Coordinates of C-alpha atoms and ligand atoms in Angstrom, one line a residue:
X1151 CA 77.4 -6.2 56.0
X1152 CA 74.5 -8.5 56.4
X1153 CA 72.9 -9.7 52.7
X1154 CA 69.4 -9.0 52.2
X1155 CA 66.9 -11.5 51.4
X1156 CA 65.6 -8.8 48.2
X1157 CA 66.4 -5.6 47.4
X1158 CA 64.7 -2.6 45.6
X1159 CA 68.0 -0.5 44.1
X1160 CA 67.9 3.2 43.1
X1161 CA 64.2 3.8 43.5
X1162 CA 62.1 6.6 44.6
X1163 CA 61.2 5.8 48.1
X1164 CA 57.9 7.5 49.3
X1165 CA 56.8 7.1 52.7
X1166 CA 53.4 9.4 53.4
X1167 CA 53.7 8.7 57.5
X1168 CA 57.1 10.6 57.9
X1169 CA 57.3 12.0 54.4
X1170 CA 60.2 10.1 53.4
X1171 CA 60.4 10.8 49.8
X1172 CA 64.1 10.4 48.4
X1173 CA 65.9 7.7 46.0
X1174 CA 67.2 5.3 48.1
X1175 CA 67.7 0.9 47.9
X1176 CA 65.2 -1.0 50.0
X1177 CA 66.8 -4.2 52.1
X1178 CA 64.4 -6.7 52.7
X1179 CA 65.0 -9.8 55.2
X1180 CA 62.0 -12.0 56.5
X1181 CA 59.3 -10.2 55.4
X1182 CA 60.2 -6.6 56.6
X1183 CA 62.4 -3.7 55.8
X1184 CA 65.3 -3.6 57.6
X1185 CA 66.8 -0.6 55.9
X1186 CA 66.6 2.7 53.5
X1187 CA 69.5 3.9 52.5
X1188 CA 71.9 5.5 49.8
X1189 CA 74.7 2.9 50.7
X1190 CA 74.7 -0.1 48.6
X1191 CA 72.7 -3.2 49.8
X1192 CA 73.2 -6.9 49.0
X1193 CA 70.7 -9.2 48.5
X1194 CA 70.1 -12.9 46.8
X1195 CA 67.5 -11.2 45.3
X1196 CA 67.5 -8.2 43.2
X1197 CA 64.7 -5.8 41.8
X1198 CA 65.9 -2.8 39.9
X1199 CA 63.5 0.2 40.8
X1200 CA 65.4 2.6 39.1
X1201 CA 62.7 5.5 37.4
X1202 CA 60.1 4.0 39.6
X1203 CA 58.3 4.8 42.7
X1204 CA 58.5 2.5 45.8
X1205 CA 55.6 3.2 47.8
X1206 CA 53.1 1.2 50.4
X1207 CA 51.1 -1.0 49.0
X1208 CA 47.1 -0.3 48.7
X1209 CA 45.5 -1.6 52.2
X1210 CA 41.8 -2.2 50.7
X1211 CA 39.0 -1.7 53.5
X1212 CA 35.8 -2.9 51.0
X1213 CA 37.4 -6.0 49.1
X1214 CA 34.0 -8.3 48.4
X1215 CA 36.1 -10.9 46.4
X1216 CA 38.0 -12.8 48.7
X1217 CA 39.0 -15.6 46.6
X1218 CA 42.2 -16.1 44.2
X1219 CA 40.5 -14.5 41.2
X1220 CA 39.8 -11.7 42.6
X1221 CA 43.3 -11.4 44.8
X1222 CA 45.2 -12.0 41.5
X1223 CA 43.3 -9.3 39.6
X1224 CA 44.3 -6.6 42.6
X1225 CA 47.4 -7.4 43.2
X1226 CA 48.3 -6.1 39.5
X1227 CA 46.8 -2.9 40.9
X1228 CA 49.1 -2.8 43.7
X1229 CA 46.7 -4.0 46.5
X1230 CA 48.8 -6.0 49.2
X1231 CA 45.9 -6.1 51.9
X1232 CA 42.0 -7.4 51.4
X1233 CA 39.8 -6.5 53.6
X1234 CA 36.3 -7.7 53.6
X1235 CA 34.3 -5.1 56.4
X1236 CA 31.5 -4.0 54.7
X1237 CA 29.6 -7.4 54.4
X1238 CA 31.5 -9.4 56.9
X1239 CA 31.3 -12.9 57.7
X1240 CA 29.3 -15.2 60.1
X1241 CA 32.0 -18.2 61.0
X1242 CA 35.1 -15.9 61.4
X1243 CA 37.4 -18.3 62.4
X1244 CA 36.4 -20.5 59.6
X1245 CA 36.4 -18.0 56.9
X1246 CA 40.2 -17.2 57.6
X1247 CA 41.4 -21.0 58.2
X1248 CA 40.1 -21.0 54.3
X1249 CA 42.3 -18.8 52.9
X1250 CA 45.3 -19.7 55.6
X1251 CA 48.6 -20.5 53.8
X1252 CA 46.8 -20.4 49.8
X1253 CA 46.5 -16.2 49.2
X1254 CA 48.2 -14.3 47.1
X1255 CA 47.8 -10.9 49.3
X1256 CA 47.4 -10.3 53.1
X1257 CA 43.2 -10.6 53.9
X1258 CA 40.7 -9.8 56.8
X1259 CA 37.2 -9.5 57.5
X1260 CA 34.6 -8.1 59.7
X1261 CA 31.8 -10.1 61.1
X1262 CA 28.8 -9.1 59.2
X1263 CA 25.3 -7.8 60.9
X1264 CA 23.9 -9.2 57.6
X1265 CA 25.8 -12.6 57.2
X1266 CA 24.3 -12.5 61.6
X1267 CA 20.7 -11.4 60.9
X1268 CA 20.7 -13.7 57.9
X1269 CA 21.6 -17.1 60.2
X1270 CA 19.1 -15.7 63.1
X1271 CA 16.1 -15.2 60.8
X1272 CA 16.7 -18.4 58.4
X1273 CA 17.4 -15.9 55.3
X1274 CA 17.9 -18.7 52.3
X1275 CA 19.8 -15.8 50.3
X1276 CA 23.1 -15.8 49.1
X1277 CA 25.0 -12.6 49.4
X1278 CA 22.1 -10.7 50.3
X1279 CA 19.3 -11.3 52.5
X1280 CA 15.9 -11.8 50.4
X1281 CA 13.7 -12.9 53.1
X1282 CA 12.8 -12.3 56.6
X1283 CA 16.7 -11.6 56.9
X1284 CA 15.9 -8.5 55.1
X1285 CA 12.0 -7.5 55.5
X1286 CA 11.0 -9.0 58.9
X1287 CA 11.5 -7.0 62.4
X1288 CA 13.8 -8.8 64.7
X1289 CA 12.4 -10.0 68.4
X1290 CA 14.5 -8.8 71.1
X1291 CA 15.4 -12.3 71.9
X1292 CA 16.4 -12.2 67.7
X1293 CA 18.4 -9.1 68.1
X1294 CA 20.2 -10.8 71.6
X1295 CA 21.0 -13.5 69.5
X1296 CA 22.8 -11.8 67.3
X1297 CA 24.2 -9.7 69.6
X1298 CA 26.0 -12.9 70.9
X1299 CA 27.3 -13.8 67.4
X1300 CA 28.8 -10.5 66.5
X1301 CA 30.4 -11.1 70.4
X1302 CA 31.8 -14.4 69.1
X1303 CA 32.9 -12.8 66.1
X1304 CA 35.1 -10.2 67.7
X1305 CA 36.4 -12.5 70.2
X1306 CA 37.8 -14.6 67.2
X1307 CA 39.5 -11.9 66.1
X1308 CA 37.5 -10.6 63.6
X1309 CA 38.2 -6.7 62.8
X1310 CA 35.3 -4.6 62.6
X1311 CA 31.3 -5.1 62.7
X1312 CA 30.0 -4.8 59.3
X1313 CA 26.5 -3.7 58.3
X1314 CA 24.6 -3.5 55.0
X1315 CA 21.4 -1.7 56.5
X1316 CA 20.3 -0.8 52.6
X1317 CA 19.9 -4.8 52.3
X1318 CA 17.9 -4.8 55.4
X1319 CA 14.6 -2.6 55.3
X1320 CA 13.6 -4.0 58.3
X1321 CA 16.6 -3.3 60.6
X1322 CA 14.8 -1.0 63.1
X1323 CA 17.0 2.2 64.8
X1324 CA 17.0 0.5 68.0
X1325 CA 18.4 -3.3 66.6
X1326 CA 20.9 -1.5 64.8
X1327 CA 21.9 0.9 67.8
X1328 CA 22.3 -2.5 69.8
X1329 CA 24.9 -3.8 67.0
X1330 CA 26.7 -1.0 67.6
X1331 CA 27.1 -1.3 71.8
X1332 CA 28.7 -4.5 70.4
X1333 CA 31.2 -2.9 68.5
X1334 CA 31.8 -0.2 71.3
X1335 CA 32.4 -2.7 74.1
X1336 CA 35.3 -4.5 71.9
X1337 CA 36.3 -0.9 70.7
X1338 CA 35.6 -2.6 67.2
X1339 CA 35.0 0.1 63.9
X1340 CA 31.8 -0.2 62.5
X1341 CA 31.8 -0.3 58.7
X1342 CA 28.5 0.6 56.9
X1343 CA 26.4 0.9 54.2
X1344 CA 23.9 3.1 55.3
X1345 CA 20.4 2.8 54.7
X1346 CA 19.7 6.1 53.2
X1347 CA 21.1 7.4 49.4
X1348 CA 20.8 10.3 47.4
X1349 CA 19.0 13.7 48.1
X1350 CA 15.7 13.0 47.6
X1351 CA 13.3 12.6 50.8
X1352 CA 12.4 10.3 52.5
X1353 CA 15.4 8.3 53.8
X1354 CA 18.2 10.2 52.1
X1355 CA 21.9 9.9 52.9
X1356 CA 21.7 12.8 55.1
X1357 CA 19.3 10.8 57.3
X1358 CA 21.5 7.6 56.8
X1359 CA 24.4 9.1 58.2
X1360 CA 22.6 11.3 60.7
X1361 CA 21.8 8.0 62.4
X1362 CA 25.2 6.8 62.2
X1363 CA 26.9 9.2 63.8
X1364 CA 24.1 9.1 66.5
X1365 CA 24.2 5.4 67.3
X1366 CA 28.5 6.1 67.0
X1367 CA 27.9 9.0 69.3
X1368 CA 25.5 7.3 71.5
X1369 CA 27.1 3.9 71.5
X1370 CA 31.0 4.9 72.1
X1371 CA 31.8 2.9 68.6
X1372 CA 33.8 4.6 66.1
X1373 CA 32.2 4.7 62.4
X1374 CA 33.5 4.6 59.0
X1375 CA 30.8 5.1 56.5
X1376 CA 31.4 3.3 53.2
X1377 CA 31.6 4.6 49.9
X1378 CA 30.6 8.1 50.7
X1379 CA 30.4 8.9 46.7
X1380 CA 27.8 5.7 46.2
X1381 CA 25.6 6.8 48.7
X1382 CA 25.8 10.2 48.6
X1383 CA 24.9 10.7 44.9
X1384 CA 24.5 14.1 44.5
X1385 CA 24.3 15.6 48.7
X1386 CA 28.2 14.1 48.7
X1387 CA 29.4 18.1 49.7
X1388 CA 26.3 17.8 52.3
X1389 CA 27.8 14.6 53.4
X1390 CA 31.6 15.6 53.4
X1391 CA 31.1 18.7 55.5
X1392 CA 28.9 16.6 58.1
X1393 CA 31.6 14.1 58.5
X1394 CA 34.6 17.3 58.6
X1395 CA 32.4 18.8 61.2
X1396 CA 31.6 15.6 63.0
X1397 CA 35.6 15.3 63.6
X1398 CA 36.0 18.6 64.4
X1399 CA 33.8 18.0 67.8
X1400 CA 35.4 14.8 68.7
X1401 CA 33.0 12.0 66.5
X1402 CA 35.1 9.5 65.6
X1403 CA 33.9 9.5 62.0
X1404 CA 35.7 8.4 58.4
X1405 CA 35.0 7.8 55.1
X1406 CA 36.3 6.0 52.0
X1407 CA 35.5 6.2 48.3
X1408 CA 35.9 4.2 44.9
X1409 CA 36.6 6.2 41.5
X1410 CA 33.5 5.5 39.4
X1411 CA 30.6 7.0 38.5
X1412 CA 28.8 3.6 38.1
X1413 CA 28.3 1.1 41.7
X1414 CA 27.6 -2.7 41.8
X1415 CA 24.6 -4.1 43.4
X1416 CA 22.4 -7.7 43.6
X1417 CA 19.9 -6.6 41.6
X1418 CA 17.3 -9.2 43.9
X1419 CA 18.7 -6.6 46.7
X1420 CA 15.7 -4.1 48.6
X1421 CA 17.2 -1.7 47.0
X1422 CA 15.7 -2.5 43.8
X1423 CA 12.3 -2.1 45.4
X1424 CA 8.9 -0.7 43.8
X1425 CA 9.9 3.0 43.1
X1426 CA 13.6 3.1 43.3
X1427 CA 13.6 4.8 40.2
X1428 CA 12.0 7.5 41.5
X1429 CA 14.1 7.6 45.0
X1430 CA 17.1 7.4 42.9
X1431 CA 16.3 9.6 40.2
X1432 CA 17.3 6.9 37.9
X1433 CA 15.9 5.1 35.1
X1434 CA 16.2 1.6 33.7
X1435 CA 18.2 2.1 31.1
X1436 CA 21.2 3.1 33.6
X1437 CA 21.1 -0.1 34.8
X1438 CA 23.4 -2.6 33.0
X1439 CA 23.6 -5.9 33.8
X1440 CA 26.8 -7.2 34.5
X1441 CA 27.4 -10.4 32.3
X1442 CA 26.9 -9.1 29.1
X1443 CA 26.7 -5.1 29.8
X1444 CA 23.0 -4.9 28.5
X1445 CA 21.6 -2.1 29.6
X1446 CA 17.8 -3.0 31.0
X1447 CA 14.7 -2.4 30.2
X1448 CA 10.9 -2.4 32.6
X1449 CA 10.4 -6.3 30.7
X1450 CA 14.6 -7.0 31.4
X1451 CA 14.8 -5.9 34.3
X1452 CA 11.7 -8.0 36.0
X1453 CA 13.5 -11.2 34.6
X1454 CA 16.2 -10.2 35.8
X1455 CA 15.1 -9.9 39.1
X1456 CA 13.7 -13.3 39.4
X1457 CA 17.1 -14.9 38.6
X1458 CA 19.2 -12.9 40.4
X1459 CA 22.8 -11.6 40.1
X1460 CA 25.2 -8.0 39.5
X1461 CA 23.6 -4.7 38.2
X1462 CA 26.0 -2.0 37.3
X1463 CA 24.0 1.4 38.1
X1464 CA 25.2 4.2 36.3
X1465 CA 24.2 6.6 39.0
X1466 CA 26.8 9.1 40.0
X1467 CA 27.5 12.8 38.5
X1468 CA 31.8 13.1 37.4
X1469 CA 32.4 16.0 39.2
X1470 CA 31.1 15.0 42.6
X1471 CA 33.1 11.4 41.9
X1472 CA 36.2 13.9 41.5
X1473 CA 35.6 16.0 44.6
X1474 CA 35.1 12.6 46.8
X1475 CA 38.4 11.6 45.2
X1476 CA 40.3 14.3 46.0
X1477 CA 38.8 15.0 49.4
X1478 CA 41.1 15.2 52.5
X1479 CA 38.9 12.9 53.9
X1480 CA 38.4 9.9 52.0
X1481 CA 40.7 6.6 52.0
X1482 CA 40.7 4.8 48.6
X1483 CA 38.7 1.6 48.9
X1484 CA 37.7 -0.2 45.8
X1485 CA 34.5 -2.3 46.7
X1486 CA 35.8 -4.9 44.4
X1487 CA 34.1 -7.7 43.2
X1488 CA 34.4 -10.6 40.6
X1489 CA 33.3 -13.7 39.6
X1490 CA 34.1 -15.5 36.5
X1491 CA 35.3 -12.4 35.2
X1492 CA 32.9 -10.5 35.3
X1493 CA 31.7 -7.6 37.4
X1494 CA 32.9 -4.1 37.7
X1495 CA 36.3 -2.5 36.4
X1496 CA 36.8 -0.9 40.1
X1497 CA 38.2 -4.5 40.9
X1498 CA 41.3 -3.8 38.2
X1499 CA 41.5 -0.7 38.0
X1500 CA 40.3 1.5 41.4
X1501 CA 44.1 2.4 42.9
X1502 CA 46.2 2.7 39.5
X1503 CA 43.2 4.9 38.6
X1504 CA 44.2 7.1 40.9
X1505 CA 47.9 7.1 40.4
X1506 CA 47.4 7.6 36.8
X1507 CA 43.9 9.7 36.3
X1508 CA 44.0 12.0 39.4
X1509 CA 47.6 12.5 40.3
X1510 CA 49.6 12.7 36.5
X1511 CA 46.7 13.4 34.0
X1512 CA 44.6 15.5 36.2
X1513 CA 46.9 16.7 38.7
X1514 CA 44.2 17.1 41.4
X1515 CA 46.0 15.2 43.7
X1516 CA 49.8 15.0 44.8
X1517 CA 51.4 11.3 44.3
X1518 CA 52.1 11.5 48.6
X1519 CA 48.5 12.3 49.1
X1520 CA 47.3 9.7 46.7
X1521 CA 50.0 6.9 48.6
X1522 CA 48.2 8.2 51.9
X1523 CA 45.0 7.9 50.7
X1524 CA 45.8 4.1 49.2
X1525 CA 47.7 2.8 52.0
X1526 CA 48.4 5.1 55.7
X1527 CA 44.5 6.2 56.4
X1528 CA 43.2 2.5 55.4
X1529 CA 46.0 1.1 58.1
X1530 CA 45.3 4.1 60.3
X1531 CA 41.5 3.6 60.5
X1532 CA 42.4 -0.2 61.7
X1533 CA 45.2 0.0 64.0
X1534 CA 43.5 0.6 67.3
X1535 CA 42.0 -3.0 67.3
X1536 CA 44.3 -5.0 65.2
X1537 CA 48.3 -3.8 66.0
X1538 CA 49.2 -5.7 62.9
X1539 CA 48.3 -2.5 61.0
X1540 CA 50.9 -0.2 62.8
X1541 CA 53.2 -2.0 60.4
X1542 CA 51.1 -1.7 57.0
X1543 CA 50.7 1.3 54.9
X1544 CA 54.2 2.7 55.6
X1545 CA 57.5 2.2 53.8
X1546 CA 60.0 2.1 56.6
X1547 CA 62.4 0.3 58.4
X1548 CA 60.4 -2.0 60.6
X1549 CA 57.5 -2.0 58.6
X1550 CA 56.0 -5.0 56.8
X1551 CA 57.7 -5.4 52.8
X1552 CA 54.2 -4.8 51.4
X1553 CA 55.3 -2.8 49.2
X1554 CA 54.2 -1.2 45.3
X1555 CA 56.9 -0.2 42.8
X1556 CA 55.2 1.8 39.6
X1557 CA 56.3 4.3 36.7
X1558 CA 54.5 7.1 37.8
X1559 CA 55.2 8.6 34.1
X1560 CA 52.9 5.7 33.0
X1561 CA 50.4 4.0 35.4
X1562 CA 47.3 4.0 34.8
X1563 CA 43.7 1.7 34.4
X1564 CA 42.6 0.0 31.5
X1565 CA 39.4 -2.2 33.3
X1566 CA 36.1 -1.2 31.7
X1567 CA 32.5 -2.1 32.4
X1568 CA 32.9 -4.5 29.6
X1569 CA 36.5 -5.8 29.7
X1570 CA 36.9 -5.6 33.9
X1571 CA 39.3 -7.3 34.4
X1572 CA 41.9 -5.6 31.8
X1573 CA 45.2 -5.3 34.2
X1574 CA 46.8 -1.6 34.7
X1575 CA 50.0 -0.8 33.1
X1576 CA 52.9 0.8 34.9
X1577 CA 52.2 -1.0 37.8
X1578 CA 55.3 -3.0 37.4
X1579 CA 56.2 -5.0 40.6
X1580 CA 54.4 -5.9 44.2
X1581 CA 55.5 -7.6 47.3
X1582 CA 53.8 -9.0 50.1
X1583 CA 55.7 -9.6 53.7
X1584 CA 59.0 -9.4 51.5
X1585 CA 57.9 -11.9 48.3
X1586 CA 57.2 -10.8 44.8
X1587 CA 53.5 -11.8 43.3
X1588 CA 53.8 -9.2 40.5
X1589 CA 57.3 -9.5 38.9
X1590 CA 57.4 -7.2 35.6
X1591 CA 53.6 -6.5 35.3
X1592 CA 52.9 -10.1 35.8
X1593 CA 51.2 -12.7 38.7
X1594 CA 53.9 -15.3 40.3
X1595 CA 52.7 -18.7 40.1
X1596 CA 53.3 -20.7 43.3
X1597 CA 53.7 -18.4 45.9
X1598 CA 51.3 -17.4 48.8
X1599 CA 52.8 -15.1 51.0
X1600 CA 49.5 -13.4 52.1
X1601 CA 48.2 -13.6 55.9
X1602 CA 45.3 -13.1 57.8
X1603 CA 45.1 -10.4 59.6
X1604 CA 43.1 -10.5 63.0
X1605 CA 42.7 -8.7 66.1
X1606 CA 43.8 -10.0 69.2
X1607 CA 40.5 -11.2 69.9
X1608 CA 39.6 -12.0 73.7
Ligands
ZN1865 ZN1 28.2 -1.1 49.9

């Protein structure tokens, strides 16, 4: 019998695309699983998974911190696969030549209508746009320019069109409609944060996403709306029962979700413009800035503003968080983010959170539904474009070895708003294409197993 490069022995195997779930030793040769069975395996490598649950690991659609901190901080929460689509990036080819041969975890990105208008219009801002990238009207020889880039983009290979039209006041309907057609003729996702939040008119989410699905509708291009609980607030049900009926007459609509009441923002953003507190029904003291979790004030916050960097916005009501999380129709993305250490505990904490929290304290959710959630719908929602995903997000034979192995009698999140980057526990072992980078709870120095994954590109 052939000898395995690894093996998993006597573990729970739990596959949520066939509904595998049985004990069973994983064989592992070049990067993929070439067998489940009861039959003993040989391998020259060994992992005992015996009391634990092997399971796909967590394919990430909103992953802001593509760098080694942050792919180190979520491969300890079980994340094999990156994905930066809400922002995107400009220079796609570029961005994934950086990270080629040197990541920890598998990574991908859109190209970004932001990152596009913000190289078009001369914006001098960082991550988000804080001049005419964000408050002047495009020319239609602007908005054909960018038009071209987010063509260049896909033809690199890039995965989705991102947008961020809450960073981007002046985005008109009609520019944004046109990103779209680009999207549609590549048969590329789009990925957005939508302009609209909360319930209170003008502009609320129910606007936000009522022009989404109409430019999706109108354009051909499917949508996937980004964290619906975020934007939402509190008309999540309203938004939840637009996107189930949406589907239900052919819209080619998802969602995704993080499980936290509290998001992350650039407090510089437009967001943060005169009167927000009133649009948002929040207050400045649910505002805490991230580096030393002060919570702000009118004086703090101004000074704030003029330097720039993360607010944490305590924004979100528990029991609409819950209902996102246990939705039908919500994929588990974790809109990660860190720098230096600090930022928001979602980075740590979002997917062992849910193993822990919503499936064995709270029992809202069953473990297959939660593995679905984490890893199948994520690789689902990307597979049409980019065939690499056929083989993520599944634990069978011929799939990629990107695999988690937890107690599910003890996983759970310990990341807080103040300590963020805290690993999980019970989150024992994760492989990516077949190698270990979390042996025992712990980060494997010198390995970098993770690719890019691309479309095909034209
Ligand atoms: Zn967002």
């Amino acid at each position: 019998m052939a000898v395995f490069d690894s093996v998993l022995t006597g573990g729970r195997v739990m596959d949520p695309e066939s509904g595998t779930d049985r004990l069973a030793n994983v064989g592992i040769s070049d990067g993929v699983i070439g067998a489940i069975t009861s039959e003993t395996l040989e391998g020259h490598d060994s992992i005992d998974a015996k009391g634990l649950v092997v399971a796909p690991g967590a394919v990430d659609l909103h992953s802001h911190g593509q760098d080694d901190e942050n792919y180190r901080v979520q491969a300890l929460d079980g994340v094999t696969t990156a994905l930066e689509l809400e922002l995107g990036v400009l220079d796609v080819d570029g961005w994934y030549g950086e990270r080629l041969g040197n990541a920890l975890i598998n990574f991908g990105a859109s190209v970004g209508h932001i990152p596009v208008r913000m190289a078009v219009m001369n914006d001098p801002g960082d991550m988000a746009p804080v001049a005419d990238g964000a408050y002047k009207a495009a020319s239609e020889a602007q908005i054909k320019e960018m038009q071209e880039l987010l063509h260049r983009g896909l033809r690199s290979g890039a995965l989705a069109i991102g947008f961020v039209l809450a960073l981007a006041p002046a985005v008109s309907r009609w520019e944004a409609l046109e990103m779209f057609r680009v999207a549609a003729h590549h048969g590329a996702n789009c990925h957005v944060h939508m302009r609209g939040m909360g319930h209170k008119e003008p502009l609320t989410s129910i606007e936000g996403l009522s022009e989404l699905i109409a430019a999706s509708v109108t354009s051909g291009a499917p949508l996937h709306l980004d964290h619906v609980n975020s934007s939402g607030q509190h008309a999540v049900p309203e938004l939840l029962q637009m996107i189930e009926e949406g589907r239900s007459h052919g819209v080619d609509v998802t969602t995704e979700c993080y499980p936290y009441t509290a998001g992350m923002a650039p407090i510089e953003a437009a967001m943060f413009n005169e009167g927000w507190t009133d649009k948002f029904s929040l207050d400045y003291g649910d505002l805490e800035w991230a580096d030393t979790g002060e919570r702000l004030t009118a004086s703090s916050f101004a000074e704030y503003r003029e330097i720039g960097g993360m607010v944490i916005a305590h924004s979100m009501r528990q029991d609409l968080v819950d209902a996102t999380v246990t939705s039908p129709l919500t994929a588990i993305a974790s809109d990660g983010y860190l720098k230096a250490g600090k930022g928001h505990p979602r980075t740590a904490g979002t997917y062992s959170k849910v193993l822990g929290h919503y499936v064995r304290e709270s029992r809202v959710l069953s473990l297959m539904d939660a593995i679905r959630k984490i890893a199948l719908m994520p690789a689902q929602r990307m597979e049409s474009l980019a065939p690499a995903f056929k083989k993520k997000g599944r634990a069978s034979v011929g799939a990629d070895a990107d695999l988690m192995v937890f107690d599910p009698a003890k996983v759970i999140d310990h990341s807080t708003y103040r300590e963020p980057t805290l690993p999980p526990e019970g989150m024992l072992h994760v492989l990516v294409n077949g190698v270990p980078v979390v042996r025992n709870g712990a980060v494997q120095e010198g390995v970098s197993p993770g690719r890019g994954i691309r479309a095909p590109g034209a």
